Coordinates of C-alpha atoms in Angstrom, one line a residue:
Chain A
X900 CA -59.1 106.7 -64.6
X901 CA -55.8 105.7 -65.9
X902 CA -53.0 105.6 -63.3
X903 CA -50.0 107.8 -63.3
X904 CA -47.0 105.7 -64.7
X905 CA -44.2 105.9 -62.2
X906 CA -41.1 106.3 -64.3
X907 CA -38.6 104.6 -62.3
X908 CA -36.0 104.6 -65.0
X909 CA -35.8 108.3 -65.1
X910 CA -36.0 108.7 -61.3
X911 CA -33.2 106.2 -61.0
X912 CA -31.1 108.2 -63.6
X913 CA -31.6 111.4 -61.6
X914 CA -30.6 109.7 -58.4
X915 CA -27.4 108.2 -60.0
X916 CA -26.5 111.7 -61.1
X917 CA -27.1 113.2 -57.7
X918 CA -25.0 110.4 -56.3
X919 CA -22.2 111.3 -58.8
X920 CA -22.1 114.8 -57.7
X921 CA -22.0 113.7 -54.0
X922 CA -19.3 111.3 -54.7
X923 CA -17.2 113.8 -56.3
X924 CA -17.7 116.3 -53.4
X925 CA -16.7 113.4 -51.0
X926 CA -13.5 112.7 -53.0
X927 CA -12.5 116.5 -53.3
X928 CA -13.1 116.9 -49.7
X929 CA -11.6 113.9 -48.1
X930 CA -9.7 112.1 -50.7
X931 CA -12.0 109.0 -50.0
X932 CA -13.3 107.4 -53.3
X933 CA -16.3 105.2 -52.8
X934 CA -15.4 101.7 -53.5
X935 CA -17.6 98.8 -54.5
X936 CA -16.5 95.1 -54.9
X937 CA -18.8 92.9 -56.9
X938 CA -18.2 89.2 -56.6
X939 CA -19.6 86.7 -59.2
X940 CA -19.3 82.9 -59.0
X941 CA -20.1 80.9 -62.1
X942 CA -21.5 81.8 -65.5
X943 CA -25.3 82.4 -65.0
X944 CA -26.2 84.7 -67.9
X945 CA -28.7 86.8 -65.9
X946 CA -26.2 87.2 -63.1
X947 CA -23.6 88.6 -65.7
X948 CA -26.0 91.1 -66.9
X949 CA -26.8 92.3 -63.5
X950 CA -23.2 92.5 -62.5
X951 CA -22.4 94.3 -65.7
X952 CA -25.2 97.0 -64.9
X953 CA -23.9 97.4 -61.4
X954 CA -20.2 98.1 -62.6
X955 CA -21.5 100.5 -65.2
X956 CA -23.5 102.3 -62.6
X957 CA -20.6 102.4 -60.3
X958 CA -18.4 104.0 -62.9
X959 CA -21.1 106.6 -63.7
X960 CA -21.3 107.4 -60.0
X961 CA -17.4 108.1 -59.8
X962 CA -16.8 105.2 -57.6
X963 CA -13.9 102.9 -57.6
X964 CA -15.3 99.5 -58.9
X965 CA -13.7 96.1 -58.9
X966 CA -15.2 92.8 -60.0
X967 CA -14.0 89.3 -58.9
X968 CA -15.3 86.7 -61.4
X969 CA -14.6 83.2 -60.0
X970 CA -15.2 79.9 -61.7
X971 CA -18.4 77.8 -60.9
X972 CA -16.3 75.2 -59.1
X973 CA -14.6 77.7 -56.5
X974 CA -14.3 75.9 -53.3
X975 CA -16.3 77.7 -50.4
X976 CA -13.2 78.3 -48.5
X977 CA -11.5 80.3 -51.3
X978 CA -14.7 82.6 -51.6
X979 CA -14.5 83.1 -47.8
X980 CA -10.9 84.0 -48.1
X981 CA -11.7 86.6 -50.7
X982 CA -14.6 88.1 -48.5
X983 CA -12.3 88.4 -45.6
X984 CA -9.7 90.2 -47.8
X985 CA -12.4 92.6 -49.1
X986 CA -13.5 93.2 -45.4
X987 CA -10.1 94.5 -44.6
X988 CA -9.6 96.4 -47.8
X989 CA -9.8 100.1 -46.9
X990 CA -10.5 101.0 -50.6
X991 CA -13.7 99.0 -50.6
X992 CA -16.7 100.3 -48.8
X993 CA -19.3 98.0 -50.3
X994 CA -19.2 94.3 -51.0
X995 CA -21.8 92.6 -53.1
X996 CA -21.9 88.8 -53.7
X997 CA -24.1 88.3 -56.8
X998 CA -26.8 85.7 -55.9
X999 CA -27.7 82.8 -56.5
X1000 CA -24.4 81.0 -55.5
X1001 CA -23.6 77.6 -56.8
X1002 CA -25.2 74.8 -54.8
X1003 CA -21.9 73.8 -53.0
X1004 CA -21.7 77.1 -51.4
X1005 CA -23.5 77.9 -48.2
X1006 CA -25.0 81.0 -49.1
X1007 CA -26.0 82.5 -45.7
X1008 CA -22.3 81.5 -44.5
X1009 CA -20.9 83.8 -47.2
X1010 CA -23.4 86.6 -46.7
X1011 CA -22.9 86.6 -42.8
X1012 CA -19.1 86.7 -43.2
X1013 CA -19.4 90.2 -45.1
X1014 CA -18.7 93.1 -42.5
X1015 CA -22.1 94.5 -41.7
X1016 CA -20.8 98.2 -42.4
X1017 CA -19.8 97.0 -45.9
X1018 CA -23.0 94.9 -46.4
X1019 CA -24.5 97.0 -49.3
X1020 CA -27.2 94.4 -50.0
X1021 CA -28.5 94.9 -46.5
X1022 CA -28.7 91.0 -45.8
X1023 CA -26.7 90.6 -42.7
X1024 CA -28.6 89.6 -39.8
X1025 CA -27.4 92.8 -37.8
X1026 CA -28.5 95.1 -40.6
X1027 CA -31.8 93.2 -40.6
X1028 CA -32.1 93.7 -36.9
X1029 CA -31.3 97.4 -37.0
X1030 CA -33.8 98.0 -39.6
X1031 CA -36.6 96.0 -37.9
X1032 CA -35.9 97.8 -34.7
X1033 CA -36.2 101.1 -36.3
X1034 CA -32.7 102.2 -36.5
X1035 CA -32.3 102.7 -40.1
X1036 CA -29.6 105.4 -39.7
X1037 CA -27.3 102.6 -38.3
X1038 CA -28.3 99.9 -40.8
X1039 CA -27.7 99.5 -44.4
X1040 CA -31.0 98.8 -46.1
X1041 CA -31.9 96.3 -48.8
X1042 CA -31.9 98.0 -52.2
X1043 CA -35.1 97.0 -53.9
X1044 CA -37.5 97.8 -50.9
X1045 CA -35.5 100.9 -50.2
X1046 CA -35.9 101.9 -54.0
X1047 CA -39.7 101.2 -53.8
X1048 CA -40.3 103.2 -50.7
X1049 CA -38.7 106.2 -52.6
X1050 CA -41.1 105.7 -55.6
X1051 CA -44.2 105.4 -53.2
X1052 CA -43.2 108.6 -51.3
X1053 CA -42.7 110.5 -54.4
X1054 CA -46.2 109.8 -55.4
X1055 CA -48.0 109.9 -52.1
X1056 CA -45.8 112.2 -49.7
X1057 CA -46.3 111.4 -46.2
X1058 CA -47.4 107.8 -45.9
X1059 CA -48.6 107.9 -42.2
X1060 CA -51.7 106.1 -41.5
X1061 CA -52.0 104.5 -45.2
X1062 CA -53.0 100.9 -45.4
X1063 CA -50.1 99.1 -47.1
X1064 CA -50.2 95.4 -48.2
X1065 CA -47.0 93.8 -49.2
X1066 CA -47.4 90.4 -51.1
X1067 CA -44.7 88.2 -50.5
X1068 CA -42.4 87.4 -47.5
X1069 CA -39.0 87.1 -48.7
X1070 CA -36.0 88.3 -46.7
X1071 CA -34.8 90.2 -49.8
X1072 CA -38.0 92.2 -50.6
X1073 CA -41.2 91.5 -48.5
X1074 CA -40.0 91.7 -45.1
X1075 CA -37.6 94.7 -45.4
X1076 CA -40.3 96.4 -47.3
X1077 CA -42.8 95.8 -44.4
X1078 CA -40.4 97.3 -42.0
X1079 CA -39.8 100.3 -43.9
X1080 CA -43.5 101.0 -44.5
X1081 CA -44.1 100.5 -40.7
X1082 CA -41.2 103.0 -40.0
X1083 CA -43.4 105.4 -42.3
X1084 CA -46.3 104.6 -40.0
X1085 CA -48.4 102.6 -42.3
X1086 CA -50.7 100.0 -41.1
X1087 CA -48.8 97.1 -42.8
X1088 CA -50.1 93.6 -43.8
X1089 CA -47.9 90.9 -45.1
X1090 CA -49.6 88.4 -47.3
X1091 CA -48.2 85.4 -49.0
X1092 CA -49.1 82.1 -50.6
X1093 CA -51.1 80.9 -47.4
X1094 CA -53.1 84.0 -47.3
X1095 CA -56.9 83.4 -47.6
X1096 CA -58.7 85.5 -50.1
X1097 CA -55.8 87.7 -51.2
X1098 CA -57.9 89.7 -53.6
X1099 CA -59.9 90.9 -50.6
X1100 CA -56.9 91.8 -48.7
X1101 CA -55.3 93.8 -51.5
X1102 CA -58.7 95.6 -52.0
X1103 CA -58.0 97.2 -48.6
X1104 CA -54.7 98.8 -49.6
X1105 CA -53.8 102.3 -50.4
X1106 CA -50.3 100.9 -51.3
X1107 CA -49.7 97.6 -52.8
X1108 CA -46.3 96.2 -53.1
X1109 CA -46.2 92.9 -55.1
X1110 CA -43.0 90.8 -54.8
X1111 CA -43.9 87.2 -55.4
X1112 CA -42.4 86.2 -58.6
X1113 CA -45.6 85.2 -60.3
X1114 CA -46.3 86.7 -63.7
X1115 CA -49.3 89.1 -63.8
X1116 CA -51.0 87.5 -60.7
X1117 CA -52.3 90.6 -59.1
X1118 CA -55.4 91.5 -61.3
X1119 CA -56.9 95.1 -61.6
X1120 CA -60.2 94.2 -59.9
X1121 CA -58.0 93.5 -56.7
X1122 CA -56.8 97.1 -56.7
X1123 CA -58.5 99.9 -54.7
X1124 CA -59.6 102.7 -56.9
X1125 CA -56.7 105.2 -56.6
X1126 CA -54.1 103.1 -54.9
X1127 CA -50.4 103.2 -55.4
X1128 CA -49.2 100.0 -57.1
X1129 CA -45.3 99.0 -56.8
X1130 CA -44.6 96.0 -58.9
X1131 CA -41.2 94.3 -57.7
X1132 CA -41.6 91.3 -60.0
X1133 CA -39.6 90.7 -62.9
X1134 CA -40.8 87.6 -65.0
X1135 CA -40.2 86.6 -68.5
X1136 CA -43.1 85.1 -70.5
X1137 CA -43.7 84.0 -73.9
X1138 CA -44.7 86.6 -76.3
X1139 CA -46.0 84.9 -79.6
X1140 CA -47.6 88.2 -80.6
X1141 CA -44.0 89.5 -81.2
X1142 CA -43.0 86.4 -83.3
X1143 CA -42.2 82.8 -82.9
X1144 CA -40.1 82.0 -79.9
X1145 CA -40.2 85.6 -78.7
X1146 CA -40.6 86.6 -74.9
X1147 CA -41.1 89.7 -73.0
X1148 CA -40.7 90.9 -69.3
X1149 CA -43.9 91.4 -67.2
X1150 CA -44.3 92.1 -63.4
X1151 CA -46.4 90.3 -60.8
X1152 CA -49.1 92.8 -61.4
X1153 CA -51.4 92.6 -64.5
X1154 CA -50.5 96.0 -65.6
X1155 CA -53.3 96.6 -68.4
X1156 CA -56.1 96.0 -66.0
X1157 CA -54.3 97.6 -62.9
X1158 CA -53.7 100.7 -64.8
X1159 CA -57.4 101.4 -65.0
X1160 CA -57.8 101.2 -61.3
X1161 CA -54.8 102.5 -59.8
X1162 CA -53.8 106.1 -58.9
X1163 CA -50.2 105.4 -59.8
X1164 CA -48.2 102.2 -60.8
X1165 CA -44.6 101.2 -61.7
X1166 CA -44.2 99.6 -65.0
X1167 CA -42.1 96.5 -65.7
X1168 CA -39.4 96.8 -66.9
X1169 CA -38.5 100.5 -66.1
X1170 CA -40.0 100.7 -62.6
X1171 CA -38.5 99.1 -59.6
X1172 CA -35.6 97.5 -61.3
X1173 CA -33.3 100.5 -62.2
X1174 CA -34.1 101.8 -58.6
X1175 CA -32.5 98.7 -57.1
X1176 CA -29.1 99.4 -58.8
X1177 CA -29.3 103.2 -58.0
X1178 CA -30.0 102.2 -54.3
X1179 CA -26.9 99.9 -54.4
X1180 CA -25.0 102.9 -55.4
X1181 CA -26.6 105.0 -52.5
X1182 CA -25.7 102.2 -50.1
X1183 CA -22.1 102.3 -51.2
X1184 CA -21.9 106.1 -50.9
X1185 CA -23.4 105.9 -47.3
X1186 CA -21.0 103.3 -46.4
X1187 CA -18.1 105.4 -47.6
X1188 CA -19.5 108.5 -45.9
X1189 CA -19.9 106.7 -42.6
X1190 CA -16.4 105.3 -42.9
X1191 CA -15.2 109.0 -43.1
X1192 CA -17.4 109.9 -40.1
X1193 CA -19.9 111.7 -42.2
X1194 CA -23.7 111.7 -41.6
X1195 CA -26.0 109.9 -44.0
X1196 CA -27.5 111.8 -47.1
X1197 CA -31.4 111.9 -47.6
X1198 CA -31.6 110.5 -51.1
X1199 CA -35.2 111.4 -51.4
X1200 CA -34.5 115.0 -50.6
X1201 CA -31.7 115.0 -53.1
X1202 CA -34.2 113.8 -55.8
X1203 CA -36.6 116.5 -54.9
X1204 CA -33.8 119.1 -55.4
X1205 CA -33.5 117.7 -58.8
X1206 CA -37.0 118.3 -59.7
X1207 CA -36.8 121.9 -58.3
X1208 CA -33.8 122.5 -60.5
Chain B
X1254 CA -71.1 82.5 -26.5
X1255 CA -68.5 82.9 -23.7
X1256 CA -64.9 82.5 -24.5
X1257 CA -62.5 80.1 -23.2
X1258 CA -60.4 81.5 -20.7
X1259 CA -56.8 80.8 -21.4
X1260 CA -54.9 80.0 -18.2
X1261 CA -51.6 81.5 -18.5
X1262 CA -50.9 81.1 -14.9
X1263 CA -51.2 77.5 -14.9
X1264 CA -49.7 76.7 -18.4
X1265 CA -46.6 78.8 -17.2
X1266 CA -46.4 76.6 -14.1
X1267 CA -46.5 73.4 -16.1
X1268 CA -43.8 75.0 -18.4
X1269 CA -41.6 75.8 -15.3
X1270 CA -41.9 72.2 -14.2
X1271 CA -41.0 70.7 -17.5
X1272 CA -38.0 73.1 -17.6
X1273 CA -36.9 72.2 -14.1
X1274 CA -37.0 68.5 -15.1
X1275 CA -35.0 69.2 -18.3
X1276 CA -32.4 71.3 -16.4
X1277 CA -32.0 68.5 -14.0
X1278 CA -31.2 66.1 -16.7
X1279 CA -28.7 68.7 -18.3
X1280 CA -27.0 68.9 -15.0
X1281 CA -26.8 65.1 -14.6
X1282 CA -25.7 64.4 -18.1
X1283 CA -23.3 67.3 -18.7
X1284 CA -22.6 69.0 -15.3
X1285 CA -23.7 72.1 -17.1
X1286 CA -26.0 74.1 -14.6
X1287 CA -28.0 76.7 -16.5
X1288 CA -27.0 80.0 -15.1
X1289 CA -28.8 83.4 -15.2
X1290 CA -27.6 86.7 -14.1
X1291 CA -30.1 89.5 -13.5
X1292 CA -28.9 93.1 -13.3
X1293 CA -31.0 95.7 -11.9
X1294 CA -29.9 99.4 -11.5
X1295 CA -31.8 101.5 -8.9
X1296 CA -34.8 101.1 -6.7
X1297 CA -37.8 101.1 -8.9
X1298 CA -40.4 99.2 -7.0
X1299 CA -42.0 97.5 -10.0
X1300 CA -38.4 96.4 -11.2
X1301 CA -37.8 95.0 -7.8
X1302 CA -40.9 93.1 -8.0
X1303 CA -40.1 91.5 -11.4
X1304 CA -36.6 90.8 -10.6
X1305 CA -37.6 88.9 -7.4
X1306 CA -40.1 86.8 -9.6
X1307 CA -37.3 86.1 -12.0
X1308 CA -35.0 84.9 -9.3
X1309 CA -37.8 82.7 -7.7
X1310 CA -38.5 81.0 -11.1
X1311 CA -34.9 80.4 -11.8
X1312 CA -34.4 78.5 -8.5
X1313 CA -37.6 76.5 -9.0
X1314 CA -36.0 75.6 -12.4
X1315 CA -32.9 74.3 -10.7
X1316 CA -30.8 77.1 -12.3
X1317 CA -27.8 78.8 -10.8
X1318 CA -29.0 82.4 -10.5
X1319 CA -27.1 85.4 -9.4
X1320 CA -28.6 89.1 -8.9
X1321 CA -26.5 92.2 -9.4
X1322 CA -28.2 95.3 -7.7
X1323 CA -26.5 98.4 -8.5
X1324 CA -27.3 101.9 -7.0
X1325 CA -29.3 104.3 -9.1
X1326 CA -26.2 106.5 -9.6
X1327 CA -24.0 103.7 -11.0
X1328 CA -22.0 105.3 -13.9
X1329 CA -22.7 103.8 -17.3
X1330 CA -19.1 102.6 -17.6
X1331 CA -19.4 100.5 -14.4
X1332 CA -22.4 98.8 -15.8
X1333 CA -20.6 98.0 -19.1
X1334 CA -17.7 96.6 -17.1
X1335 CA -20.1 94.3 -15.4
X1336 CA -21.8 93.2 -18.6
X1337 CA -18.3 92.3 -20.0
X1338 CA -17.6 90.2 -17.0
X1339 CA -20.8 88.2 -17.3
X1340 CA -20.2 87.9 -21.0
X1341 CA -17.0 85.9 -20.3
X1342 CA -18.4 84.2 -17.2
X1343 CA -18.8 80.4 -18.2
X1344 CA -21.2 79.8 -15.3
X1345 CA -23.7 82.3 -16.8
X1346 CA -25.6 81.5 -20.0
X1347 CA -28.4 84.3 -19.7
X1348 CA -27.9 88.0 -18.8
X1349 CA -30.9 90.0 -18.2
X1350 CA -30.8 93.7 -17.5
X1351 CA -33.9 94.9 -16.0
X1352 CA -35.5 98.0 -17.8
X1353 CA -35.9 100.8 -17.4
X1354 CA -32.4 101.9 -16.7
X1355 CA -31.7 105.4 -15.1
X1356 CA -31.7 108.3 -17.7
X1357 CA -28.1 108.9 -17.6
X1358 CA -27.5 105.3 -18.9
X1359 CA -27.6 104.6 -22.8
X1360 CA -30.1 101.7 -22.8
X1361 CA -29.3 100.3 -26.3
X1362 CA -25.6 100.7 -25.5
X1363 CA -25.9 98.4 -22.6
X1364 CA -28.1 95.9 -24.3
X1365 CA -26.1 95.7 -27.3
X1366 CA -22.9 94.8 -25.4
X1367 CA -24.6 91.6 -24.1
X1368 CA -23.2 88.7 -26.0
X1369 CA -26.1 87.6 -28.4
X1370 CA -25.9 84.0 -27.3
X1371 CA -26.5 84.9 -23.6
X1372 CA -29.2 87.6 -24.6
X1373 CA -32.1 85.9 -23.1
X1374 CA -34.3 88.9 -23.6
X1375 CA -33.8 88.7 -27.2
X1376 CA -33.2 92.3 -27.9
X1377 CA -29.7 92.3 -29.4
X1378 CA -29.9 93.5 -33.1
X1379 CA -28.6 90.2 -34.4
X1380 CA -31.3 88.2 -32.4
X1381 CA -33.8 90.7 -34.0
X1382 CA -32.3 90.0 -37.4
X1383 CA -32.2 86.2 -37.0
X1384 CA -35.8 86.1 -35.9
X1385 CA -37.0 88.4 -38.7
X1386 CA -34.9 86.3 -41.2
X1387 CA -36.9 83.1 -40.1
X1388 CA -33.8 81.7 -38.4
X1389 CA -35.4 81.2 -35.1
X1390 CA -33.3 78.0 -34.3
X1391 CA -30.2 80.4 -34.2
X1392 CA -31.8 83.3 -32.4
X1393 CA -33.1 84.0 -28.9
X1394 CA -36.6 85.2 -29.0
X1395 CA -38.1 87.9 -26.9
X1396 CA -40.0 86.2 -24.1
X1397 CA -43.5 87.9 -24.1
X1398 CA -44.3 87.3 -27.8
X1399 CA -42.8 83.8 -27.5
X1400 CA -45.0 83.0 -24.6
X1401 CA -48.1 84.8 -26.4
X1402 CA -47.5 82.3 -29.3
X1403 CA -47.4 79.3 -27.1
X1404 CA -50.9 80.3 -25.7
X1405 CA -52.3 81.0 -29.1
X1406 CA -51.1 77.7 -30.7
X1407 CA -52.6 75.8 -27.7
X1408 CA -56.0 76.9 -28.3
X1409 CA -56.0 77.0 -32.3
X1410 CA -53.3 74.5 -33.1
X1411 CA -51.8 75.2 -36.7
X1412 CA -52.1 79.0 -37.3
X1413 CA -51.4 78.8 -41.1
X1414 CA -53.4 81.1 -43.2
X1415 CA -55.2 82.7 -40.0
X1416 CA -55.5 86.5 -40.0
X1417 CA -53.5 88.0 -37.2
X1418 CA -53.6 91.6 -36.2
X1419 CA -50.9 92.9 -33.7
X1420 CA -51.9 96.2 -32.2
X1421 CA -48.8 97.9 -31.1
X1422 CA -45.3 98.1 -32.8
X1423 CA -42.7 98.0 -30.0
X1424 CA -39.5 96.3 -30.5
X1425 CA -40.1 94.3 -27.1
X1426 CA -43.7 92.8 -28.2
X1427 CA -45.3 94.0 -31.3
X1428 CA -42.6 93.6 -33.9
X1429 CA -41.3 90.2 -32.7
X1430 CA -44.8 89.0 -32.3
X1431 CA -45.4 89.8 -35.9
X1432 CA -42.3 87.9 -36.9
X1433 CA -43.4 85.0 -35.1
X1434 CA -46.9 84.9 -36.4
X1435 CA -45.4 85.3 -39.9
X1436 CA -43.3 82.4 -39.5
X1437 CA -46.3 80.3 -38.5
X1438 CA -47.7 81.6 -41.9
X1439 CA -50.4 83.8 -40.6
X1440 CA -51.4 86.9 -42.7
X1441 CA -50.0 89.5 -40.3
X1442 CA -51.2 93.1 -40.0
X1443 CA -49.4 95.3 -37.6
X1444 CA -51.7 98.3 -36.4
X1445 CA -50.7 101.2 -34.1
X1446 CA -51.6 104.7 -33.1
X1447 CA -51.6 106.0 -36.7
X1448 CA -54.0 103.2 -38.0
X1449 CA -57.1 104.4 -39.3
X1450 CA -60.3 102.7 -38.3
X1451 CA -58.7 100.4 -35.8
X1452 CA -62.1 98.6 -34.9
X1453 CA -62.5 97.8 -38.5
X1454 CA -58.9 96.3 -38.9
X1455 CA -59.3 94.2 -35.6
X1456 CA -62.6 92.9 -36.8
X1457 CA -61.0 91.0 -39.7
X1458 CA -58.6 89.1 -37.2
X1459 CA -58.7 85.5 -36.3
X1460 CA -56.0 86.3 -33.8
X1461 CA -55.7 89.5 -31.9
X1462 CA -52.6 90.6 -30.1
X1463 CA -53.0 93.7 -28.1
X1464 CA -49.8 95.3 -26.7
X1465 CA -50.3 99.1 -26.6
X1466 CA -50.5 99.8 -22.8
X1467 CA -53.9 101.5 -22.9
X1468 CA -56.3 100.2 -20.3
X1469 CA -59.2 98.3 -21.9
X1470 CA -58.8 100.1 -25.1
X1471 CA -60.0 97.1 -27.4
X1472 CA -63.6 96.7 -27.0
X1473 CA -65.8 93.6 -27.4
X1474 CA -67.5 94.9 -30.6
X1475 CA -64.1 95.0 -32.2
X1476 CA -63.7 91.3 -31.8
X1477 CA -64.7 88.9 -34.5
X1478 CA -67.1 86.2 -33.3
X1479 CA -64.9 83.3 -32.2
X1480 CA -61.4 85.1 -32.4
X1481 CA -58.5 84.3 -30.1
X1482 CA -57.6 87.3 -28.1
X1483 CA -54.0 87.7 -26.4
X1484 CA -53.9 90.5 -24.2
X1485 CA -50.3 91.6 -23.5
X1486 CA -51.2 94.8 -21.5
X1487 CA -50.8 95.2 -17.8
X1488 CA -52.2 98.5 -16.7
X1489 CA -53.0 99.5 -13.1
X1490 CA -56.4 101.6 -12.8
X1491 CA -58.2 102.9 -10.0
X1492 CA -60.8 100.6 -8.5
X1493 CA -63.0 102.6 -6.1
X1494 CA -65.4 99.8 -6.0
X1495 CA -62.8 97.9 -4.0
X1496 CA -62.7 100.8 -1.5
X1497 CA -61.2 104.2 -1.4
X1498 CA -57.7 104.5 -2.9
X1499 CA -57.8 100.8 -4.3
X1500 CA -56.5 99.9 -7.6
X1501 CA -56.6 96.7 -9.9
X1502 CA -54.9 95.4 -12.9
X1503 CA -56.5 95.4 -16.3
X1504 CA -55.2 94.6 -19.8
X1505 CA -55.4 96.6 -23.1
X1506 CA -58.7 94.6 -23.8
X1507 CA -62.0 95.4 -22.3
X1508 CA -62.3 91.8 -21.0
X1509 CA -65.9 91.8 -19.9
X1510 CA -67.2 92.8 -23.4
X1511 CA -64.6 90.8 -25.4
X1512 CA -65.2 87.5 -23.5
X1513 CA -68.8 87.7 -24.8
X1514 CA -67.4 87.5 -28.5
X1515 CA -64.1 86.0 -28.3
X1516 CA -63.5 82.2 -28.8
X1517 CA -60.7 82.2 -26.3
X1518 CA -59.0 85.1 -24.3
X1519 CA -56.2 85.5 -22.0
X1520 CA -57.1 87.2 -18.7
X1521 CA -55.1 90.0 -16.9
X1522 CA -53.4 89.2 -14.6
X1523 CA -52.8 85.5 -15.1
X1524 CA -52.5 85.2 -18.8
X1525 CA -49.4 86.4 -20.7
X1526 CA -47.6 87.8 -17.6
X1527 CA -46.6 84.5 -16.2
X1528 CA -45.8 83.1 -19.5
X1529 CA -43.0 85.9 -20.0
X1530 CA -41.2 84.6 -17.0
X1531 CA -41.4 81.1 -18.0
X1532 CA -40.1 81.8 -21.6
X1533 CA -37.2 83.7 -19.9
X1534 CA -36.3 80.4 -18.0
X1535 CA -36.8 78.5 -21.5
X1536 CA -34.5 80.9 -23.2
X1537 CA -31.8 80.5 -20.4
X1538 CA -32.1 76.6 -20.7
X1539 CA -31.6 77.0 -24.5
X1540 CA -28.7 79.2 -24.1
X1541 CA -27.1 76.6 -21.8
X1542 CA -28.0 73.7 -24.1
X1543 CA -26.5 75.6 -27.1
X1544 CA -23.3 76.1 -25.0
X1545 CA -23.1 72.4 -24.7
X1546 CA -23.6 71.7 -28.2
X1547 CA -27.2 70.3 -27.7
X1548 CA -30.2 71.1 -29.8
X1549 CA -33.1 73.2 -28.8
X1550 CA -36.0 71.7 -27.0
X1551 CA -39.7 72.2 -28.3
X1552 CA -41.3 73.8 -25.4
X1553 CA -44.8 73.7 -26.8
X1554 CA -44.3 70.0 -27.4
X1555 CA -43.1 69.6 -23.8
X1556 CA -46.3 71.3 -22.7
X1557 CA -48.4 68.9 -24.7
X1558 CA -46.6 65.9 -22.8
X1559 CA -47.7 67.4 -19.6
X1560 CA -51.4 67.4 -20.6
X1561 CA -51.1 63.8 -21.9
X1562 CA -49.4 62.6 -18.6

């Protein structure tokens, strides 16, 4: 059996198209243009690539998009002043501070200052608390797990009663992923570096979400026959087979062996990654709609419409 | 093998003694008297019993304790005004609203109005978020799971790498219990009514926390030999063997069969229940200490001192 390849890149493109249409409707009906501010401090090359992708996606989605690029040695106080300004700027519905921040800046102090209703990354404690408490409709949900959930539901439909194993317990992916799967009525296990006999734990899973940041760690013989495998990892490894000094991207799952056992699997790149940016746009649209007193859209349902069309 | 019976009643009494000593020290050194306000709306007999126990414990702990008893038909607005008043009352460090509230009152609206630093029940979204994000030292943690964790750690010591299964996904017990066990580096599984083959899931657990509210649901043959069983349930069942119309309290675990398999087990009553009230006192002392700019006490370590003495 060879697994169905879950084409996150194409699904994310469909989602961005749908968001663009919905944003246009919002603008026509309310004159409110969804606005996102992306803040980047310093010159980290990977961060610059991510920020550029986010800006591009925002434009495709008909959003108002601004980027604040601050020098590496920006004092923390200056960054906090900028956040305060964006908090009270009515043209901005979503604020994203690109991580990591330079060492002299207290990351959680900055993130906790972002107004929860503009916290499109979903990292503010109050958004974490609302998601955990099952009040997703009041929260903004972290983008990577929200995108991963859409992929899993597209393949499996209703997730109720399925055994899900989340490998990794980060605040950005592992924990919110577990909260989302629990809200879908999965039996959820959170595994991590201290877990004993991880292969055996993974073998019990109908859904495996790998978010550890270790290249190709999850092997094919850990995967239950037919399971849905969501690979959140993005790791760069040497690829001498492509020529001297060449590298390539791989996930946390050993794709070549896992694809022979799984029922469905996300590739890296082109799986979860594009979904993360699409969900950032979805969160910004949600924040703008809530600011206008409108109810949330069901993005999974919007995607289903794309297919039916 | 017969399990060690975990004597929550006696451990809770030790903890209250220690809290009383620490409260006295705080009062002597800072003149700050830890103050708790308990609010009860209506005449529910069980609620009245709980509130009386809390008041008694507060007095034993040398706290300032006030009780606000409001009639069943109190308008929501009046209750909200009372909460606001307690929020700004410097003599009050902990506010507890006894649940359930009458149907005409929006429970989450009331609970979310309590200032997070006075939320000694730990139910405010920001406390939930901080606990989930691993920032326990900034949060107030729900009392029942915090007390359950102390019991498990007394028996097992370091919990790192142990398989823990939490049965039940309530916001009051199941979810915060899972967050606490994860922070102790357990591999944590959250099971619930939709879980398939619950007995098999429980059989993998070194630590079982049962919090479902179904009398004697967890059977002895579900328990792994030597596991630590924490029974959060308190259910009243008929006890015709005690005479006509008589009842008795049982947990969510079938004690008589589980005690033959487990390594340790909490009884009902006299297990987790008394710990809940002791941890409410601990949270109130923590809130008062934080208001005075003092660091948190390690209540588990204080208990260890009791034993060494």
